[in-house]
PDB file of C-alpha atoms in Angstrom:
ATOM      1  CA  MET V   1     105.961 116.214 111.914  1.00 79.00           C
ATOM      2  CA  SER V   2     106.194 113.058 113.929  1.00 90.00           C
ATOM      3  CA  LEU V   3     104.477 109.764 113.407  1.00 96.00           C
ATOM      4  CA  ASP V   4     102.054 108.363 115.983  1.00 96.00           C
ATOM      5  CA  PRO V   5     104.278 106.062 118.098  1.00 97.00           C
ATOM      6  CA  ALA V   6     101.605 103.345 117.997  1.00 97.00           C
ATOM      7  CA  ILE V   7     101.879 103.302 114.204  1.00 97.00           C
ATOM      8  CA  ALA V   8     105.670 103.607 114.212  1.00 97.00           C
ATOM      9  CA  ALA V   9     105.846 100.521 116.438  1.00 97.00           C
ATOM     10  CA  ARG V  10     104.026  98.436 113.817  1.00 98.00           C
ATOM     11  CA  LEU V  11     106.261  99.404 110.867  1.00 98.00           C
ATOM     12  CA  LYS V  12     109.018  97.173 109.565  1.00 97.00           C
ATOM     13  CA  ARG V  13     111.543  99.252 107.691  1.00 97.00           C
ATOM     14  CA  ASN V  14     114.397  98.126 105.466  1.00 93.00           C
ATOM     15  CA  GLU V  15     118.062  98.878 106.190  1.00 91.00           C
ATOM     16  CA  ALA V  16     117.552 102.388 104.837  1.00 93.00           C
ATOM     17  CA  GLY V  17     114.568 103.011 107.126  1.00 96.00           C
ATOM     18  CA  LEU V  18     112.088 102.738 104.269  1.00 96.00           C
ATOM     19  CA  PHE V  19     108.972 100.760 103.395  1.00 97.00           C
ATOM     20  CA  SER V  20     107.038 100.537 100.156  1.00 98.00           C
ATOM     21  CA  ALA V  21     103.902 102.486  99.346  1.00 98.00           C
ATOM     22  CA  VAL V  22     101.379 101.544  96.681  1.00 98.00           C
ATOM     23  CA  ALA V  23      99.004 104.211  95.392  1.00 98.00           C
ATOM     24  CA  GLN V  24      95.693 102.969  94.046  1.00 98.00           C
ATOM     25  CA  GLU V  25      93.122 105.176  92.351  1.00 98.00           C
ATOM     26  CA  ARG V  26      89.823 105.248  94.211  1.00 97.00           C
ATOM     27  CA  SER V  27      87.548 105.680  91.200  1.00 97.00           C
ATOM     28  CA  THR V  28      89.087 103.085  88.875  1.00 97.00           C
ATOM     29  CA  GLY V  29      90.968 100.720  91.178  1.00 98.00           C
ATOM     30  CA  ASP V  30      94.054 101.215  88.997  1.00 98.00           C
ATOM     31  CA  VAL V  31      97.411 100.691  90.689  1.00 98.00           C
ATOM     32  CA  LEU V  32      99.063 103.990  89.857  1.00 98.00           C
ATOM     33  CA  MET V  33     102.594 103.754  91.234  1.00 98.00           C
ATOM     34  CA  VAL V  34     104.881 102.238  93.830  1.00 98.00           C
ATOM     35  CA  ALA V  35     107.222 104.468  95.799  1.00 97.00           C
ATOM     36  CA  TRP V  36     108.962 104.636  99.159  1.00 97.00           C
ATOM     37  CA  MET V  37     108.255 106.220 102.503  1.00 98.00           C
ATOM     38  CA  ASP V  38     109.974 106.630 105.804  1.00 97.00           C
ATOM     39  CA  ASP V  39     108.223 107.506 109.066  1.00 98.00           C
ATOM     40  CA  GLU V  40     108.278 111.223 108.297  1.00 98.00           C
ATOM     41  CA  ALA V  41     106.800 110.775 104.806  1.00 98.00           C
ATOM     42  CA  LEU V  42     103.997 108.673 106.263  1.00 98.00           C
ATOM     43  CA  ALA V  43     103.378 111.198 109.027  1.00 98.00           C
ATOM     44  CA  ARG V  44     103.142 113.992 106.470  1.00 98.00           C
ATOM     45  CA  THR V  45     100.803 111.936 104.279  1.00 98.00           C
ATOM     46  CA  LEU V  46      98.497 111.158 107.195  1.00 98.00           C
ATOM     47  CA  GLU V  47      98.486 114.760 108.367  1.00 97.00           C
ATOM     48  CA  THR V  48      98.092 116.533 105.041  1.00 97.00           C
ATOM     49  CA  ARG V  49      96.283 113.854 102.979  1.00 97.00           C
ATOM     50  CA  LYS V  50      98.748 114.633 100.185  1.00 98.00           C
ATOM     51  CA  GLY V  51     100.757 111.646  98.921  1.00 98.00           C
ATOM     52  CA  THR V  52     104.279 112.278 100.227  1.00 98.00           C
ATOM     53  CA  TYR V  53     107.193 109.962  99.556  1.00 98.00           C
ATOM     54  CA  PHE V  54     110.923 109.650 100.054  1.00 97.00           C
ATOM     55  CA  SER V  55     113.152 109.616  97.003  1.00 95.00           C
ATOM     56  CA  ARG V  56     115.992 107.120  97.287  1.00 91.00           C
ATOM     57  CA  SER V  57     117.890 108.650  94.394  1.00 90.00           C
ATOM     58  CA  ARG V  58     117.567 112.235  95.597  1.00 93.00           C
ATOM     59  CA  GLN V  59     117.465 111.386  99.318  1.00 95.00           C
ATOM     60  CA  GLN V  60     114.671 113.833  99.922  1.00 96.00           C
ATOM     61  CA  TYR V  61     110.940 114.066 100.463  1.00 97.00           C
ATOM     62  CA  TRP V  62     108.640 114.762  97.592  1.00 96.00           C
ATOM     63  CA  VAL V  63     104.995 115.630  97.561  1.00 97.00           C
ATOM     64  CA  LYS V  64     103.366 114.023  94.550  1.00 96.00           C
ATOM     65  CA  GLY V  65     102.335 116.769  92.138  1.00 94.00           C
ATOM     66  CA  GLU V  66     104.369 119.484  93.827  1.00 93.00           C
ATOM     67  CA  THR V  67     106.064 120.364  90.554  1.00 91.00           C
ATOM     68  CA  SER V  68     103.741 118.686  88.024  1.00 92.00           C
ATOM     69  CA  GLY V  69     100.430 119.702  89.577  1.00 94.00           C
ATOM     70  CA  HIS V  70      99.424 116.034  89.482  1.00 95.00           C
ATOM     71  CA  THR V  71      98.544 115.826  93.137  1.00 96.00           C
ATOM     72  CA  GLN V  72      97.200 112.858  95.038  1.00 97.00           C
ATOM     73  CA  TYR V  73      94.452 113.392  97.546  1.00 98.00           C
ATOM     74  CA  VAL V  74      94.679 110.538 100.024  1.00 98.00           C
ATOM     75  CA  HIS V  75      91.393 108.989 101.163  1.00 97.00           C
ATOM     76  CA  GLU V  76      92.671 105.964 103.032  1.00 98.00           C
ATOM     77  CA  VAL V  77      95.956 104.484 104.189  1.00 98.00           C
ATOM     78  CA  ARG V  78      96.272 100.841 105.146  1.00 98.00           C
ATOM     79  CA  LEU V  79      99.252  98.932 106.527  1.00 98.00           C
ATOM     80  CA  ASP V  80      99.814  95.351 105.464  1.00 98.00           C
ATOM     81  CA  CYS V  81     100.012  92.291 107.700  1.00 97.00           C
ATOM     82  CA  ASP V  82     103.786  92.334 108.063  1.00 94.00           C
ATOM     83  CA  GLY V  83     104.078  96.101 108.434  1.00 97.00           C
ATOM     84  CA  ASP V  84     106.378  96.772 105.517  1.00 96.00           C
ATOM     85  CA  SER V  85     104.003  98.173 102.941  1.00 98.00           C
ATOM     86  CA  VAL V  86     101.240 100.754 102.924  1.00 98.00           C
ATOM     87  CA  LEU V  87      98.359 101.052 100.497  1.00 98.00           C
ATOM     88  CA  LEU V  88      97.091 104.537  99.689  1.00 98.00           C
ATOM     89  CA  ILE V  89      93.652 104.977  98.179  1.00 98.00           C
ATOM     90  CA  VAL V  90      93.832 108.244  96.295  1.00 98.00           C
ATOM     91  CA  ASP V  91      92.187 110.651  93.926  1.00 98.00           C
ATOM     92  CA  GLN V  92      94.812 111.332  91.287  1.00 97.00           C
ATOM     93  CA  GLU V  93      94.885 114.668  89.496  1.00 96.00           C
ATOM     94  CA  GLY V  94      96.137 114.147  85.927  1.00 96.00           C
ATOM     95  CA  ALA V  95      98.754 111.549  85.068  1.00 96.00           C
ATOM     96  CA  ALA V  96     100.261 109.614  87.951  1.00 96.00           C
ATOM     97  CA  CYS V  97     103.413 108.788  85.993  1.00 96.00           C
ATOM     98  CA  HIS V  98     106.122 111.323  85.308  1.00 93.00           C
ATOM     99  CA  THR V  99     106.212 109.994  81.721  1.00 94.00           C
ATOM    100  CA  GLY V 100     102.688 111.315  81.235  1.00 95.00           C
ATOM    101  CA  THR V 101     100.813 108.012  81.301  1.00 97.00           C
ATOM    102  CA  HIS V 102      97.885 107.426  83.632  1.00 97.00           C
ATOM    103  CA  THR V 103      99.781 104.854  85.700  1.00 98.00           C
ATOM    104  CA  CYS V 104     103.445 103.864  85.940  1.00 98.00           C
ATOM    105  CA  PHE V 105     102.505 100.370  84.721  1.00 98.00           C
ATOM    106  CA  ASP V 106     100.932 101.329  81.386  1.00 97.00           C
ATOM    107  CA  THR V 107     103.850 100.907  79.024  1.00 96.00           C
ATOM    108  CA  ASP V 108     105.879  97.782  79.633  1.00 97.00           C
ATOM    109  CA  VAL V 109     103.855  94.548  79.468  1.00 97.00           C
ATOM    110  CA  LEU V 110     106.029  91.535  80.317  1.00 97.00           C
ATOM    111  CA  LEU V 111     103.254  88.969  80.153  1.00 95.00           C
ATOM    112  CA  ALA V 112      99.970  89.540  78.385  1.00 93.00           C
ATOM    113  CA  LYS V 113      96.538  88.108  78.968  1.00 81.00           C
ATOM    114  CA  PRO V 114      96.474  84.512  77.733  1.00 73.00           C
TER     115      PRO V 114
ATOM    116  CA  MET Z   1     114.953  79.024  84.563  1.00 80.00           C
ATOM    117  CA  SER Z   2     116.498  82.161  83.164  1.00 90.00           C
ATOM    118  CA  LEU Z   3     114.950  85.514  82.554  1.00 96.00           C
ATOM    119  CA  ASP Z   4     114.732  86.941  79.048  1.00 96.00           C
ATOM    120  CA  PRO Z   5     117.856  89.164  78.817  1.00 97.00           C
ATOM    121  CA  ALA Z   6     115.793  91.961  77.242  1.00 97.00           C
ATOM    122  CA  ILE Z   7     113.634  92.035  80.376  1.00 97.00           C
ATOM    123  CA  ALA Z   8     116.578  91.616  82.743  1.00 97.00           C
ATOM    124  CA  ALA Z   9     118.200  94.669  81.164  1.00 97.00           C
ATOM    125  CA  ARG Z  10     115.206  96.833  82.083  1.00 98.00           C
ATOM    126  CA  LEU Z  11     115.064  95.840  85.755  1.00 98.00           C
ATOM    127  CA  LYS Z  12     116.452  97.989  88.536  1.00 97.00           C
ATOM    128  CA  ARG Z  13     117.179  95.866  91.573  1.00 97.00           C
ATOM    129  CA  ASN Z  14     118.046  96.923  95.103  1.00 93.00           C
ATOM    130  CA  GLU Z  15     121.326  96.055  96.819  1.00 91.00           C
ATOM    131  CA  ALA Z  16     119.967  92.558  97.500  1.00 93.00           C
ATOM    132  CA  GLY Z  17     119.059  92.028  93.841  1.00 96.00           C
ATOM    133  CA  LEU Z  18     115.352  92.402  94.524  1.00 96.00           C
ATOM    134  CA  PHE Z  19     112.445  94.484  93.269  1.00 97.00           C
ATOM    135  CA  SER Z  20     108.905  94.811  94.586  1.00 98.00           C
ATOM    136  CA  ALA Z  21     105.910  92.958  93.218  1.00 98.00           C
ATOM    137  CA  VAL Z  22     102.295  94.010  93.719  1.00 98.00           C
ATOM    138  CA  ALA Z  23      99.551  91.427  93.200  1.00 98.00           C
ATOM    139  CA  GLN Z  24      96.158  92.794  92.190  1.00 98.00           C
ATOM    140  CA  GLU Z  25      93.031  90.691  91.864  1.00 98.00           C
ATOM    141  CA  ARG Z  26      91.622  90.699  88.349  1.00 97.00           C
ATOM    142  CA  SER Z  27      87.949  90.368  89.266  1.00 97.00           C
ATOM    143  CA  THR Z  28      87.777  92.935  92.077  1.00 97.00           C
ATOM    144  CA  GLY Z  29      90.759  95.223  91.487  1.00 98.00           C
ATOM    145  CA  ASP Z  30      91.789  94.647  95.111  1.00 98.00           C
ATOM    146  CA  VAL Z  31      95.468  95.051  95.898  1.00 98.00           C
ATOM    147  CA  LEU Z  32      96.129  91.712  97.560  1.00 98.00           C
ATOM    148  CA  MET Z  33      99.746  91.828  98.698  1.00 98.00           C
ATOM    149  CA  VAL Z  34     103.205  93.242  98.128  1.00 98.00           C
ATOM    150  CA  ALA Z  35     106.180  90.910  98.034  1.00 97.00           C
ATOM    151  CA  TRP Z  36     109.650  90.655  96.511  1.00 97.00           C
ATOM    152  CA  MET Z  37     111.150  89.053  93.449  1.00 98.00           C
ATOM    153  CA  ASP Z  38     114.546  88.544  91.957  1.00 97.00           C
ATOM    154  CA  ASP Z  39     115.202  87.684  88.303  1.00 98.00           C
ATOM    155  CA  GLU Z  40     114.657  83.991  88.892  1.00 98.00           C
ATOM    156  CA  ALA Z  41     111.331  84.508  90.688  1.00 98.00           C
ATOM    157  CA  LEU Z  42     110.127  86.693  87.817  1.00 98.00           C
ATOM    158  CA  ALA Z  43     111.299  84.154  85.239  1.00 98.00           C
ATOM    159  CA  ARG Z  44     109.409  81.396  87.057  1.00 98.00           C
ATOM    160  CA  THR Z  45     106.291  83.559  87.322  1.00 98.00           C
ATOM    161  CA  LEU Z  46     106.349  84.376  83.610  1.00 98.00           C
ATOM    162  CA  GLU Z  47     106.963  80.758  82.648  1.00 97.00           C
ATOM    163  CA  THR Z  48     104.503  79.033  84.989  1.00 97.00           C
ATOM    164  CA  ARG Z  49     101.893  81.796  85.474  1.00 97.00           C
ATOM    165  CA  LYS Z  50     102.028  80.984  89.183  1.00 98.00           C
ATOM    166  CA  GLY Z  51     102.905  83.912  91.465  1.00 98.00           C
ATOM    167  CA  THR Z  52     106.429  83.149  92.650  1.00 98.00           C
ATOM    168  CA  TYR Z  53     108.357  85.371  95.035  1.00 98.00           C
ATOM    169  CA  PHE Z  54     111.580  85.561  96.992  1.00 97.00           C
ATOM    170  CA  SER Z  55     111.396  85.558 100.763  1.00 95.00           C
ATOM    171  CA  ARG Z  56     113.862  87.961 102.351  1.00 91.00           C
ATOM    172  CA  SER Z  57     113.479  86.412 105.809  1.00 90.00           C
ATOM    173  CA  ARG Z  58     113.880  82.821 104.605  1.00 93.00           C
ATOM    174  CA  GLN Z  59     116.156  83.636 101.652  1.00 95.00           C
ATOM    175  CA  GLN Z  60     114.288  81.272  99.388  1.00 96.00           C
ATOM    176  CA  TYR Z  61     111.712  81.156  96.625  1.00 97.00           C
ATOM    177  CA  TRP Z  62     108.094  80.554  97.425  1.00 96.00           C
ATOM    178  CA  VAL Z  63     105.205  79.796  95.145  1.00 97.00           C
ATOM    179  CA  LYS Z  64     102.093  81.493  96.492  1.00 96.00           C
ATOM    180  CA  GLY Z  65      99.702  78.804  97.695  1.00 94.00           C
ATOM    181  CA  GLU Z  66     102.250  76.012  97.616  1.00 93.00           C
ATOM    182  CA  THR Z  67     101.503  75.121 101.227  1.00 91.00           C
ATOM    183  CA  SER Z  68      98.150  76.898 101.760  1.00 92.00           C
ATOM    184  CA  GLY Z  69      96.511  75.972  98.465  1.00 94.00           C
ATOM    185  CA  HIS Z  70      95.798  79.671  97.951  1.00 95.00           C
ATOM    186  CA  THR Z  71      97.405  79.863  94.550  1.00 96.00           C
ATOM    187  CA  GLN Z  72      97.664  82.856  92.253  1.00 97.00           C
ATOM    188  CA  TYR Z  73      97.069  82.380  88.567  1.00 97.00           C
ATOM    189  CA  VAL Z  74      98.895  85.196  86.808  1.00 98.00           C
ATOM    190  CA  HIS Z  75      97.104  86.828  83.887  1.00 97.00           C
ATOM    191  CA  GLU Z  76      99.353  89.792  83.259  1.00 98.00           C
ATOM    192  CA  VAL Z  77     102.693  91.158  84.430  1.00 98.00           C
ATOM    193  CA  ARG Z  78     103.652  94.779  83.928  1.00 98.00           C
ATOM    194  CA  LEU Z  79     106.892  96.576  84.737  1.00 98.00           C
ATOM    195  CA  ASP Z  80     106.792 100.146  85.973  1.00 98.00           C
ATOM    196  CA  CYS Z  81     108.437 103.163  84.404  1.00 97.00           C
ATOM    197  CA  ASP Z  82     111.595 103.007  86.478  1.00 94.00           C
ATOM    198  CA  GLY Z  83     111.937  99.229  86.329  1.00 97.00           C
ATOM    199  CA  ASP Z  84     111.880  98.526  90.039  1.00 96.00           C
ATOM    200  CA  SER Z  85     108.363  97.228  90.533  1.00 98.00           C
ATOM    201  CA  VAL Z  86     106.122  94.725  88.782  1.00 98.00           C
ATOM    202  CA  LEU Z  87     102.354  94.551  88.857  1.00 98.00           C
ATOM    203  CA  LEU Z  88     100.760  91.111  88.645  1.00 98.00           C
ATOM    204  CA  ILE Z  89      97.109  90.801  87.655  1.00 98.00           C
ATOM    205  CA  VAL Z  90      95.976  87.542  89.210  1.00 98.00           C
ATOM    206  CA  ASP Z  91      93.119  85.221  89.993  1.00 98.00           C
ATOM    207  CA  GLN Z  92      93.490  84.498  93.686  1.00 97.00           C
ATOM    208  CA  GLU Z  93      92.302  81.186  95.093  1.00 96.00           C
ATOM    209  CA  GLY Z  94      91.063  81.684  98.675  1.00 96.00           C
ATOM    210  CA  ALA Z  95      92.649  84.217 101.002  1.00 96.00           C
ATOM    211  CA  ALA Z  96      95.693  86.078  99.731  1.00 96.00           C
ATOM    212  CA  CYS Z  97      96.933  86.820 103.232  1.00 96.00           C
ATOM    213  CA  HIS Z  98      98.538  84.214 105.450  1.00 93.00           C
ATOM    214  CA  THR Z  99      96.404  85.574 108.302  1.00 94.00           C
ATOM    215  CA  GLY Z 100      93.305  84.374 106.456  1.00 95.00           C
ATOM    216  CA  THR Z 101      91.995  87.732 105.264  1.00 97.00           C
ATOM    217  CA  HIS Z 102      91.200  88.381 101.628  1.00 97.00           C
ATOM    218  CA  THR Z 103      94.050  90.869 101.238  1.00 98.00           C
ATOM    219  CA  CYS Z 104      97.081  91.735 103.353  1.00 98.00           C
ATOM    220  CA  PHE Z 105      95.690  95.272 103.750  1.00 98.00           C
ATOM    221  CA  ASP Z 106      92.348  94.405 105.342  1.00 97.00           C
ATOM    222  CA  THR Z 107      93.139  94.772 109.023  1.00 96.00           C
ATOM    223  CA  ASP Z 108      95.214  97.829 109.842  1.00 97.00           C
ATOM    224  CA  VAL Z 109      93.636 101.115 108.737  1.00 97.00           C
ATOM    225  CA  LEU Z 110      95.954 104.055 109.480  1.00 97.00           C
ATOM    226  CA  LEU Z 111      93.770 106.697 107.883  1.00 95.00           C
ATOM    227  CA  ALA Z 112      90.083 106.248 107.198  1.00 93.00           C
ATOM    228  CA  LYS Z 113      87.837 107.811 104.612  1.00 81.00           C
ATOM    229  CA  PRO Z 114      87.131 111.411 105.566  1.00 73.00           C
TER     230      PRO Z 114
END
């Protein structure tokens, strides 16, 4: 799958060819997770509407929920002003975090509400 | 300012010593921006409750709103499950984006609602 060249031209990738992707739940507004994409992962996400990322540790693509069943249906994708981050508005099936929590930010609070 | 060693031990930084930071508006749930932090930027954010980041292009710290007046008061900070991203829940004064839009994701829609 190849990415629309007009979109590819607006992306700013890091040295590894990657940019960050934030998944936000449509119904709750919760920020579910932050992961990485390259052009191919973004192209696949846009084409299939399934959240698809690139794993830095495994150096391979992964479709969210492919093994867990916790898929992400992608409603919207937005690129930020400097082209190095995308925001995905998704419907999340089940837990977004591999630890079983709703979001990846549920467990470790560094600073609490005052 | 130095970061609590118990927090520092849980962080996973990239080759440049950085991790991503997502700022989300408390009142609306809007994802405002994605930027970068190192340990020092996080320590300053936790201590001052002012969103403080590290600029990769300028290689220096910046306090959000320091020049624009569009400050971020930080209510909560959460670390994600793999320790390489923080979520800041903030009150945003004025526009979060340097282009003048409310968020950095307002302008460039790559995939629209079906």
